[in-house]
PDB file of C-alpha atoms in Angstrom:
ATOM      1  CA  MET A   1     101.105  90.047 110.047  1.00 46.00           C
ATOM      2  CA  GLU A   2      98.009  88.985 108.143  1.00 59.00           C
ATOM      3  CA  SER A   3      98.117  85.574 106.484  1.00 81.00           C
ATOM      4  CA  TRP A   4      99.071  85.755 102.728  1.00 81.00           C
ATOM      5  CA  GLU A   5      96.268  83.498 101.789  1.00 87.00           C
ATOM      6  CA  LYS A   6      93.694  86.161 103.129  1.00 88.00           C
ATOM      7  CA  ILE A   7      95.637  89.075 101.743  1.00 87.00           C
ATOM      8  CA  ASN A   8      95.690  87.386  98.177  1.00 88.00           C
ATOM      9  CA  ALA A   9      91.856  86.614  98.503  1.00 91.00           C
ATOM     10  CA  VAL A  10      91.228  90.330  99.200  1.00 91.00           C
ATOM     11  CA  GLN A  11      93.431  91.235  96.304  1.00 90.00           C
ATOM     12  CA  ARG A  12      91.412  89.080  93.897  1.00 92.00           C
ATOM     13  CA  MET A  13      88.209  90.837  95.178  1.00 94.00           C
ATOM     14  CA  GLN A  14      89.706  94.216  94.592  1.00 93.00           C
ATOM     15  CA  ASP A  15      90.847  93.143  91.087  1.00 92.00           C
ATOM     16  CA  TYR A  16      87.339  91.711  90.282  1.00 95.00           C
ATOM     17  CA  ILE A  17      85.495  94.763  91.289  1.00 95.00           C
ATOM     18  CA  GLU A  18      87.958  96.962  89.344  1.00 93.00           C
ATOM     19  CA  GLN A  19      87.403  94.961  86.175  1.00 94.00           C
ATOM     20  CA  HIS A  20      83.613  94.804  86.643  1.00 95.00           C
ATOM     21  CA  ILE A  21      82.903  98.278  88.117  1.00 95.00           C
ATOM     22  CA  THR A  22      80.421  99.234  85.174  1.00 95.00           C
ATOM     23  CA  GLU A  23      78.329  95.935  85.634  1.00 95.00           C
ATOM     24  CA  PRO A  24      76.104  94.583  88.290  1.00 95.00           C
ATOM     25  CA  ILE A  25      78.102  92.877  90.976  1.00 94.00           C
ATOM     26  CA  THR A  26      76.794  90.471  93.527  1.00 94.00           C
ATOM     27  CA  LEU A  27      78.334  88.944  96.749  1.00 93.00           C
ATOM     28  CA  HIS A  28      78.232  85.563  95.017  1.00 94.00           C
ATOM     29  CA  MET A  29      80.472  86.804  92.164  1.00 94.00           C
ATOM     30  CA  ILE A  30      82.925  88.299  94.471  1.00 94.00           C
ATOM     31  CA  ALA A  31      83.041  85.324  96.618  1.00 93.00           C
ATOM     32  CA  GLN A  32      83.828  83.084  93.547  1.00 94.00           C
ATOM     33  CA  ALA A  33      86.686  85.470  92.768  1.00 93.00           C
ATOM     34  CA  ALA A  34      87.974  85.276  96.316  1.00 92.00           C
ATOM     35  CA  GLY A  35      87.686  81.407  96.437  1.00 92.00           C
ATOM     36  CA  TYR A  36      85.800  81.565  99.768  1.00 91.00           C
ATOM     37  CA  SER A  37      82.178  81.498 101.011  1.00 91.00           C
ATOM     38  CA  PRO A  38      80.194  84.761 100.604  1.00 91.00           C
ATOM     39  CA  TRP A  39      80.333  85.310 104.373  1.00 93.00           C
ATOM     40  CA  HIS A  40      83.877  84.739 104.849  1.00 93.00           C
ATOM     41  CA  SER A  41      84.741  86.865 101.828  1.00 92.00           C
ATOM     42  CA  ALA A  42      82.710  89.830 103.055  1.00 93.00           C
ATOM     43  CA  ARG A  43      84.149  89.417 106.628  1.00 92.00           C
ATOM     44  CA  ILE A  44      87.983  89.494 105.451  1.00 92.00           C
ATOM     45  CA  PHE A  45      87.289  92.284 103.006  1.00 92.00           C
ATOM     46  CA  LYS A  46      85.894  94.476 105.620  1.00 91.00           C
ATOM     47  CA  GLU A  47      88.800  93.426 108.207  1.00 90.00           C
ATOM     48  CA  LEU A  48      91.616  94.319 105.831  1.00 89.00           C
ATOM     49  CA  LEU A  49      90.055  97.418 103.872  1.00 88.00           C
ATOM     50  CA  GLY A  50      87.867  99.057 106.592  1.00 88.00           C
ATOM     51  CA  LYS A  51      84.872  99.170 104.327  1.00 91.00           C
ATOM     52  CA  THR A  52      82.191  96.646 103.591  1.00 93.00           C
ATOM     53  CA  LEU A  53      82.295  95.277  99.983  1.00 94.00           C
ATOM     54  CA  PHE A  54      79.370  97.394  98.848  1.00 94.00           C
ATOM     55  CA  GLU A  55      80.568 100.528 100.572  1.00 94.00           C
ATOM     56  CA  TYR A  56      83.873 100.020  98.561  1.00 95.00           C
ATOM     57  CA  ILE A  57      82.146  99.388  95.285  1.00 96.00           C
ATOM     58  CA  ARG A  58      79.706 102.332  95.694  1.00 96.00           C
ATOM     59  CA  ALA A  59      82.766 104.658  96.599  1.00 95.00           C
ATOM     60  CA  LEU A  60      84.799 103.473  93.635  1.00 95.00           C
ATOM     61  CA  ARG A  61      81.842 103.765  91.254  1.00 96.00           C
ATOM     62  CA  LEU A  62      81.039 107.322  92.538  1.00 96.00           C
ATOM     63  CA  SER A  63      84.818 108.308  91.959  1.00 94.00           C
ATOM     64  CA  HIS A  64      84.952 106.898  88.531  1.00 95.00           C
ATOM     65  CA  ALA A  65      81.641 108.738  87.693  1.00 95.00           C
ATOM     66  CA  ALA A  66      83.141 112.000  89.209  1.00 94.00           C
ATOM     67  CA  VAL A  67      86.100 111.779  86.810  1.00 93.00           C
ATOM     68  CA  ARG A  68      83.546 111.341  83.875  1.00 94.00           C
ATOM     69  CA  LEU A  69      81.733 114.377  84.984  1.00 94.00           C
ATOM     70  CA  ARG A  70      84.757 116.416  85.292  1.00 91.00           C
ATOM     71  CA  ASP A  71      86.215 115.461  81.931  1.00 90.00           C
ATOM     72  CA  ASN A  72      82.914 115.314  79.782  1.00 86.00           C
ATOM     73  CA  ASN A  73      80.908 118.233  80.257  1.00 78.00           C
ATOM     74  CA  ASP A  74      78.499 117.351  77.498  1.00 84.00           C
ATOM     75  CA  GLU A  75      77.692 113.996  78.872  1.00 90.00           C
ATOM     76  CA  LYS A  76      74.163 113.730  80.546  1.00 94.00           C
ATOM     77  CA  ILE A  77      74.280 112.898  84.232  1.00 95.00           C
ATOM     78  CA  ILE A  78      71.762 110.094  83.892  1.00 95.00           C
ATOM     79  CA  ASP A  79      73.750 108.323  81.423  1.00 95.00           C
ATOM     80  CA  ILE A  80      76.837 108.407  83.619  1.00 96.00           C
ATOM     81  CA  ALA A  81      74.589 107.115  86.538  1.00 96.00           C
ATOM     82  CA  PHE A  82      73.335 104.227  84.378  1.00 96.00           C
ATOM     83  CA  ASP A  83      76.872 103.385  83.290  1.00 95.00           C
ATOM     84  CA  PHE A  84      77.881 102.957  86.859  1.00 95.00           C
ATOM     85  CA  VAL A  85      74.902 100.745  87.810  1.00 95.00           C
ATOM     86  CA  PHE A  86      72.675 103.488  89.503  1.00 95.00           C
ATOM     87  CA  ASP A  87      69.022 102.887  88.753  1.00 93.00           C
ATOM     88  CA  SER A  88      67.866 106.619  88.861  1.00 94.00           C
ATOM     89  CA  HIS A  89      69.035 110.145  88.600  1.00 94.00           C
ATOM     90  CA  GLU A  90      67.724 110.705  92.030  1.00 95.00           C
ATOM     91  CA  GLY A  91      69.607 107.768  93.603  1.00 95.00           C
ATOM     92  CA  PHE A  92      72.766 108.732  91.995  1.00 96.00           C
ATOM     93  CA  THR A  93      72.483 112.468  93.060  1.00 96.00           C
ATOM     94  CA  ARG A  94      71.832 111.333  96.535  1.00 95.00           C
ATOM     95  CA  ALA A  95      74.924 108.982  96.776  1.00 96.00           C
ATOM     96  CA  PHE A  96      77.145 111.487  94.990  1.00 96.00           C
ATOM     97  CA  SER A  97      76.106 114.326  97.367  1.00 95.00           C
ATOM     98  CA  LYS A  98      76.668 112.231 100.421  1.00 95.00           C
ATOM     99  CA  GLN A  99      80.117 111.083  99.057  1.00 94.00           C
ATOM    100  CA  PHE A 100      81.495 114.369  97.984  1.00 94.00           C
ATOM    101  CA  GLY A 101      79.399 117.106  99.549  1.00 93.00           C
ATOM    102  CA  VAL A 102      78.226 118.524  96.163  1.00 94.00           C
ATOM    103  CA  THR A 103      75.508 117.627  93.702  1.00 96.00           C
ATOM    104  CA  PRO A 104      76.558 115.980  90.336  1.00 95.00           C
ATOM    105  CA  HIS A 105      75.154 118.990  88.361  1.00 94.00           C
ATOM    106  CA  TYR A 106      77.133 121.441  90.498  1.00 94.00           C
ATOM    107  CA  TYR A 107      80.315 119.340  90.133  1.00 93.00           C
ATOM    108  CA  SER A 108      79.940 119.012  86.467  1.00 92.00           C
ATOM    109  CA  LYS A 109      79.572 122.786  86.049  1.00 90.00           C
ATOM    110  CA  LYS A 110      82.199 124.038  88.606  1.00 90.00           C
ATOM    111  CA  THR A 111      84.479 120.990  89.182  1.00 90.00           C
ATOM    112  CA  PRO A 112      85.692 122.004  92.673  1.00 91.00           C
ATOM    113  CA  PRO A 113      88.398 119.707  94.284  1.00 91.00           C
ATOM    114  CA  ILE A 114      86.775 116.712  95.823  1.00 92.00           C
ATOM    115  CA  LYS A 115      88.399 113.591  97.554  1.00 90.00           C
ATOM    116  CA  LEU A 116      88.206 110.729  95.008  1.00 92.00           C
ATOM    117  CA  PHE A 117      88.371 107.316  96.489  1.00 90.00           C
ATOM    118  CA  MET A 118      91.553 105.814  95.259  1.00 85.00           C
ATOM    119  CA  PRO A 119      92.163 102.545  97.034  1.00 83.00           C
ATOM    120  CA  ASN A 120      95.559 100.994  97.616  1.00 76.00           C
ATOM    121  CA  ARG A 121      96.137  97.445  96.231  1.00 70.00           C
ATOM    122  CA  ILE A 122      96.070  95.484  99.457  1.00 66.00           C
ATOM    123  CA  ARG A 123      98.877  92.937  98.420  1.00 65.00           C
ATOM    124  CA  GLY A 124     101.251  95.903  97.745  1.00 63.00           C
ATOM    125  CA  TYR A 125     100.456  97.472 101.078  1.00 60.00           C
ATOM    126  CA  TYR A 126     101.255  94.417 102.960  1.00 59.00           C
ATOM    127  CA  LEU A 127     104.390  93.575 101.146  1.00 58.00           C
ATOM    128  CA  THR A 128     105.535  97.180 102.200  1.00 54.00           C
ATOM    129  CA  LEU A 129     104.702  96.465 105.939  1.00 52.00           C
ATOM    130  CA  GLN A 130     106.609  93.100 105.672  1.00 52.00           C
ATOM    131  CA  LYS A 131     109.865  95.078 104.770  1.00 50.00           C
ATOM    132  CA  GLY A 132     109.608  97.265 107.831  1.00 46.00           C
ATOM    133  CA  ASP A 133     112.160  99.643 108.654  1.00 42.00           C
ATOM    134  CA  ASP A 134     114.503  98.055 105.866  1.00 43.00           C
ATOM    135  CA  ARG A 135     112.467  99.337 103.111  1.00 41.00           C
ATOM    136  CA  MET A 136     114.331 101.129 100.220  1.00 40.00           C
ATOM    137  CA  ILE A 137     117.649  99.934 101.084  1.00 38.00           C
ATOM    138  CA  GLU A 138     117.853  96.651  99.055  1.00 44.00           C
ATOM    139  CA  LYS A 139     120.648  96.427  96.582  1.00 45.00           C
ATOM    140  CA  PRO A 140     119.040  97.068  93.285  1.00 45.00           C
ATOM    141  CA  LYS A 141     119.918  94.912  90.153  1.00 50.00           C
ATOM    142  CA  THR A 142     121.330  96.523  87.201  1.00 50.00           C
ATOM    143  CA  ASN A 143     118.876  97.685  84.543  1.00 66.00           C
ATOM    144  CA  THR A 144     118.700 100.318  81.870  1.00 79.00           C
ATOM    145  CA  VAL A 145     117.458 103.638  83.087  1.00 87.00           C
ATOM    146  CA  PHE A 146     116.415 106.213  80.290  1.00 91.00           C
ATOM    147  CA  VAL A 147     117.360 109.903  81.014  1.00 92.00           C
ATOM    148  CA  GLN A 148     116.040 112.929  79.211  1.00 91.00           C
ATOM    149  CA  VAL A 149     115.816 116.574  79.802  1.00 93.00           C
ATOM    150  CA  VAL A 150     112.346 118.349  79.565  1.00 93.00           C
ATOM    151  CA  ASP A 151     111.296 121.998  79.742  1.00 94.00           C
ATOM    152  CA  ARG A 152     108.601 122.956  82.232  1.00 93.00           C
ATOM    153  CA  PRO A 153     106.858 126.289  81.846  1.00 94.00           C
ATOM    154  CA  ALA A 154     105.951 128.891  84.358  1.00 96.00           C
ATOM    155  CA  ARG A 155     103.243 127.218  86.609  1.00 96.00           C
ATOM    156  CA  ARG A 156     101.661 127.072  89.885  1.00 96.00           C
ATOM    157  CA  LEU A 157     101.828 124.114  92.430  1.00 97.00           C
ATOM    158  CA  ILE A 158      99.061 123.216  94.648  1.00 97.00           C
ATOM    159  CA  LEU A 159     100.350 121.222  97.552  1.00 97.00           C
ATOM    160  CA  LYS A 160      99.598 119.617 100.962  1.00 96.00           C
ATOM    161  CA  ARG A 161     102.417 119.939 103.299  1.00 97.00           C
ATOM    162  CA  GLY A 162     103.373 117.607 106.099  1.00 95.00           C
ATOM    163  CA  ILE A 163     105.082 118.246 109.421  1.00 95.00           C
ATOM    164  CA  LYS A 164     108.517 116.624 109.436  1.00 95.00           C
ATOM    165  CA  ALA A 165     108.222 113.932 106.706  1.00 94.00           C
ATOM    166  CA  THR A 166     111.156 113.312 104.528  1.00 94.00           C
ATOM    167  CA  HIS A 167     109.474 110.471 102.395  1.00 91.00           C
ATOM    168  CA  TYR A 168     106.197 109.071 101.524  1.00 89.00           C
ATOM    169  CA  PHE A 169     105.786 106.797 104.337  1.00 85.00           C
ATOM    170  CA  GLU A 170     106.344 109.428 107.015  1.00 91.00           C
ATOM    171  CA  TYR A 171     104.135 111.707 104.870  1.00 92.00           C
ATOM    172  CA  CYS A 172     101.237 109.139 105.107  1.00 88.00           C
ATOM    173  CA  ASP A 173     101.688 108.854 108.863  1.00 89.00           C
ATOM    174  CA  GLU A 174     101.411 112.605 109.390  1.00 93.00           C
ATOM    175  CA  VAL A 175      98.858 113.574 106.698  1.00 90.00           C
ATOM    176  CA  GLY A 176      97.042 110.331 105.646  1.00 83.00           C
ATOM    177  CA  CYS A 177      97.242 108.519 102.276  1.00 77.00           C
ATOM    178  CA  ASP A 178      94.112 110.056 100.743  1.00 80.00           C
ATOM    179  CA  VAL A 179      95.553 113.423  99.590  1.00 90.00           C
ATOM    180  CA  TRP A 180      96.186 111.753  96.089  1.00 88.00           C
ATOM    181  CA  GLY A 181      92.477 111.445  95.438  1.00 89.00           C
ATOM    182  CA  LEU A 182      91.805 115.085  96.092  1.00 91.00           C
ATOM    183  CA  LEU A 183      94.734 116.137  93.933  1.00 93.00           C
ATOM    184  CA  SER A 184      93.603 113.826  91.171  1.00 92.00           C
ATOM    185  CA  SER A 185      90.313 115.651  91.040  1.00 92.00           C
ATOM    186  CA  ILE A 186      91.653 119.079  90.087  1.00 92.00           C
ATOM    187  CA  LYS A 187      90.483 119.517  86.569  1.00 86.00           C
ATOM    188  CA  ASP A 188      92.852 122.143  85.514  1.00 88.00           C
ATOM    189  CA  ALA A 189      95.955 120.273  86.363  1.00 92.00           C
ATOM    190  CA  ILE A 190      98.724 120.312  83.670  1.00 92.00           C
ATOM    191  CA  TYR A 191     100.340 117.092  84.858  1.00 91.00           C
ATOM    192  CA  GLU A 192      99.497 114.233  87.055  1.00 92.00           C
ATOM    193  CA  PRO A 193      99.878 114.540  90.973  1.00 94.00           C
ATOM    194  CA  VAL A 194     103.356 113.883  92.311  1.00 95.00           C
ATOM    195  CA  GLY A 195     105.246 113.318  95.598  1.00 94.00           C
ATOM    196  CA  MET A 196     108.087 115.912  95.954  1.00 96.00           C
ATOM    197  CA  TRP A 197     111.025 116.986  97.895  1.00 97.00           C
ATOM    198  CA  LEU A 198     110.833 120.760  98.346  1.00 97.00           C
ATOM    199  CA  PRO A 199     113.971 122.986  98.190  1.00 96.00           C
ATOM    200  CA  GLU A 200     114.740 124.900 101.157  1.00 94.00           C
ATOM    201  CA  ASN A 201     113.430 128.151  99.708  1.00 94.00           C
ATOM    202  CA  MET A 202     109.938 126.536  99.290  1.00 96.00           C
ATOM    203  CA  VAL A 203     109.728 125.010 102.766  1.00 96.00           C
ATOM    204  CA  ARG A 204     107.545 126.907 105.250  1.00 95.00           C
ATOM    205  CA  PRO A 205     108.739 126.955 108.900  1.00 95.00           C
ATOM    206  CA  GLY A 206     107.342 124.045 110.953  1.00 95.00           C
ATOM    207  CA  THR A 207     106.615 122.041 107.793  1.00 96.00           C
ATOM    208  CA  SER A 208     108.007 118.963 105.916  1.00 96.00           C
ATOM    209  CA  VAL A 209     110.582 118.744 103.231  1.00 97.00           C
ATOM    210  CA  TYR A 210     108.353 116.067 101.562  1.00 96.00           C
ATOM    211  CA  ALA A 211     104.809 116.909 100.300  1.00 96.00           C
ATOM    212  CA  GLN A 212     102.363 115.941  97.681  1.00 96.00           C
ATOM    213  CA  GLY A 213     100.903 118.182  95.033  1.00 96.00           C
ATOM    214  CA  VAL A 214      99.777 118.895  91.440  1.00 96.00           C
ATOM    215  CA  GLU A 215     100.936 121.478  89.100  1.00 96.00           C
ATOM    216  CA  VAL A 216      98.403 124.017  87.277  1.00 95.00           C
ATOM    217  CA  SER A 217      98.829 126.712  84.732  1.00 94.00           C
ATOM    218  CA  ALA A 218     100.392 129.963  85.795  1.00 94.00           C
ATOM    219  CA  ASN A 219      97.030 131.701  85.428  1.00 95.00           C
ATOM    220  CA  TYR A 220      95.245 129.347  87.431  1.00 93.00           C
ATOM    221  CA  ALA A 221      92.478 130.953  89.265  1.00 88.00           C
ATOM    222  CA  GLY A 222      90.447 127.910  90.404  1.00 89.00           C
ATOM    223  CA  GLU A 223      89.710 126.708  94.048  1.00 90.00           C
ATOM    224  CA  VAL A 224      92.574 125.710  96.309  1.00 93.00           C
ATOM    225  CA  PRO A 225      91.472 123.060  98.621  1.00 91.00           C
ATOM    226  CA  GLU A 226      91.290 123.788 102.472  1.00 91.00           C
ATOM    227  CA  GLY A 227      94.567 123.053 104.110  1.00 93.00           C
ATOM    228  CA  PHE A 228      96.356 123.302 100.766  1.00 95.00           C
ATOM    229  CA  ASP A 229      98.904 126.004  99.651  1.00 96.00           C
ATOM    230  CA  MET A 230      99.608 127.326  96.213  1.00 96.00           C
ATOM    231  CA  ILE A 231     103.023 128.652  95.138  1.00 96.00           C
ATOM    232  CA  ASP A 232     104.403 129.899  91.830  1.00 96.00           C
ATOM    233  CA  LEU A 233     107.132 127.942  90.070  1.00 96.00           C
ATOM    234  CA  PRO A 234     109.407 129.624  87.461  1.00 95.00           C
ATOM    235  CA  PRO A 235     110.167 127.973  84.205  1.00 96.00           C
ATOM    236  CA  CYS A 236     112.833 125.386  84.589  1.00 95.00           C
ATOM    237  CA  LYS A 237     114.529 122.313  83.133  1.00 95.00           C
ATOM    238  CA  MET A 238     113.902 118.852  84.746  1.00 95.00           C
ATOM    239  CA  MET A 239     116.124 115.700  84.229  1.00 94.00           C
ATOM    240  CA  VAL A 240     113.817 112.822  84.162  1.00 94.00           C
ATOM    241  CA  PHE A 241     114.952 109.324  85.084  1.00 94.00           C
ATOM    242  CA  GLN A 242     112.812 106.473  84.031  1.00 93.00           C
ATOM    243  CA  GLY A 243     113.315 102.735  84.925  1.00 90.00           C
ATOM    244  CA  GLN A 244     112.166  99.649  83.117  1.00 89.00           C
ATOM    245  CA  PRO A 245     108.693  98.245  83.585  1.00 89.00           C
ATOM    246  CA  PHE A 246     108.294  96.220  86.682  1.00 86.00           C
ATOM    247  CA  GLU A 247     105.836  93.943  88.635  1.00 83.00           C
ATOM    248  CA  ASP A 248     103.664  96.207  90.683  1.00 76.00           C
ATOM    249  CA  GLU A 249     104.410  94.608  94.081  1.00 73.00           C
ATOM    250  CA  LYS A 250     108.109  95.102  93.363  1.00 80.00           C
ATOM    251  CA  PHE A 251     107.815  99.037  93.324  1.00 82.00           C
ATOM    252  CA  GLU A 252     110.176  99.536  96.148  1.00 82.00           C
ATOM    253  CA  GLU A 253     112.990  97.691  94.210  1.00 86.00           C
ATOM    254  CA  ALA A 254     112.150  99.822  91.069  1.00 88.00           C
ATOM    255  CA  ILE A 255     112.463 103.121  93.351  1.00 89.00           C
ATOM    256  CA  SER A 256     115.706 101.907  94.830  1.00 89.00           C
ATOM    257  CA  GLU A 257     117.163 101.359  91.431  1.00 89.00           C
ATOM    258  CA  ILE A 258     116.474 104.864  90.255  1.00 91.00           C
ATOM    259  CA  TRP A 259     117.838 106.423  93.421  1.00 91.00           C
ATOM    260  CA  GLU A 260     121.100 104.580  93.047  1.00 90.00           C
ATOM    261  CA  THR A 261     121.360 105.689  89.528  1.00 90.00           C
ATOM    262  CA  MET A 262     120.645 109.397  90.431  1.00 92.00           C
ATOM    263  CA  LYS A 263     123.061 109.259  93.395  1.00 91.00           C
ATOM    264  CA  SER A 264     125.947 108.680  91.019  1.00 90.00           C
ATOM    265  CA  TYR A 265     124.685 110.472  87.948  1.00 92.00           C
ATOM    266  CA  ASP A 266     126.854 113.423  86.760  1.00 93.00           C
ATOM    267  CA  PRO A 267     124.622 115.832  84.648  1.00 92.00           C
ATOM    268  CA  LYS A 268     127.911 117.780  83.768  1.00 91.00           C
ATOM    269  CA  ILE A 269     128.723 115.080  81.229  1.00 86.00           C
ATOM    270  CA  TYR A 270     125.682 116.287  79.202  1.00 85.00           C
ATOM    271  CA  GLY A 271     126.215 120.078  79.853  1.00 91.00           C
ATOM    272  CA  PHE A 272     123.985 120.465  82.793  1.00 94.00           C
ATOM    273  CA  GLU A 273     124.170 120.972  86.468  1.00 95.00           C
ATOM    274  CA  TRP A 274     121.782 120.307  89.308  1.00 96.00           C
ATOM    275  CA  ALA A 275     119.559 123.332  90.233  1.00 95.00           C
ATOM    276  CA  ASP A 276     117.685 122.128  93.222  1.00 95.00           C
ATOM    277  CA  GLU A 277     116.503 125.620  94.293  1.00 95.00           C
ATOM    278  CA  ASP A 278     114.596 126.033  90.866  1.00 95.00           C
ATOM    279  CA  ALA A 279     111.783 123.529  91.633  1.00 96.00           C
ATOM    280  CA  PRO A 280     111.030 120.599  93.709  1.00 97.00           C
ATOM    281  CA  ARG A 281     112.450 117.032  92.950  1.00 96.00           C
ATOM    282  CA  ILE A 282     109.439 115.024  92.034  1.00 96.00           C
ATOM    283  CA  GLN A 283     108.425 111.373  92.029  1.00 95.00           C
ATOM    284  CA  LEU A 284     105.447 110.158  89.842  1.00 93.00           C
ATOM    285  CA  GLU A 285     103.142 107.462  91.226  1.00 89.00           C
ATOM    286  CA  PRO A 286     104.955 104.113  90.712  1.00 85.00           C
ATOM    287  CA  ALA A 287     103.210 102.171  87.917  1.00 84.00           C
ATOM    288  CA  GLY A 288     104.832  98.904  86.765  1.00 84.00           C
ATOM    289  CA  TYR A 289     103.687  99.347  83.131  1.00 87.00           C
ATOM    290  CA  ARG A 290     105.771 102.433  82.574  1.00 88.00           C
ATOM    291  CA  GLY A 291     108.639 102.029  85.025  1.00 89.00           C
ATOM    292  CA  TYR A 292     109.300 104.238  88.017  1.00 92.00           C
ATOM    293  CA  ILE A 293     109.869 107.977  87.188  1.00 94.00           C
ATOM    294  CA  GLU A 294     111.660 110.682  89.072  1.00 95.00           C
ATOM    295  CA  ALA A 295     112.873 114.055  88.095  1.00 95.00           C
ATOM    296  CA  ARG A 296     115.316 116.698  89.462  1.00 96.00           C
ATOM    297  CA  PRO A 297     115.751 120.203  88.230  1.00 96.00           C
ATOM    298  CA  VAL A 298     118.863 121.136  86.260  1.00 96.00           C
ATOM    299  CA  ARG A 299     120.383 124.244  84.482  1.00 95.00           C
ATOM    300  CA  GLN A 300     122.242 124.200  81.162  1.00 91.00           C
ATOM    301  CA  MET A 301     125.976 125.026  81.876  1.00 90.00           C
ATOM    302  CA  ILE A 302     127.346 128.121  80.356  1.00 81.00           C
ATOM    303  CA  ASN A 303     130.682 127.708  78.621  1.00 67.00           C
ATOM    304  CA  LYS A 304     133.203 130.246  79.593  1.00 52.00           C
TER     305      LYS A 304
END
């Protein structure tokens, strides 16, 4: 296990980069945020994250720029390049093409799925490792959980299947943790990317129950990334469980709390029954500011 002093220093560098991504960043500035010498800061950053500081900054800037190009077709490429500290159209085009395999101009017009760079917070990653095989089994504290039923229209699901995965950590071991970046780049998504547990009728032989994907409209005719599937989902109702806001590093406790609530929750009290074959059970990306959110399909009970 890495020392927490080192992990926290790298987290401070990540935070500084994110906060100043549209400004010039020097090694000296990052070292000040880390509290170490420039040489030592650069060394531990590469050691823990696998990229040099400036490889990381460039990949992050290009991914932010790609989102701007995707969502703002009327913006000039050169303006976006300048906003993310590239000094010329040519330099930005070369860097973008090398990172994503398409030019900025092509991407802004066609918006094919690309693999955005979406780094994990290093402190949260090591907190997860520290819990080892006991993760997700802590007794949760009692907190308010907000429950509501929402309607989902007919739609399509673009997903990347695993092999035998039953949860996120096994999925990352099988598929990798970078699927989310590609899903996040799909312009015509109608909701944010999700992790999911597929019902039996949606699991292909030799593939996993757990997968990651994003929903698009029922008439979606865009590109499906290589190695991904697309399946049709009928209209359904989803019972959504949302916990209270939490500190980001305590995401596992927040998930466990929702799981404990869902395990004992009886939807019949409110006139519904579980309908797991209608759609995947989904989990949204844990984000402390909004609380952990998970949803399971239901049907309204018919009074006889």
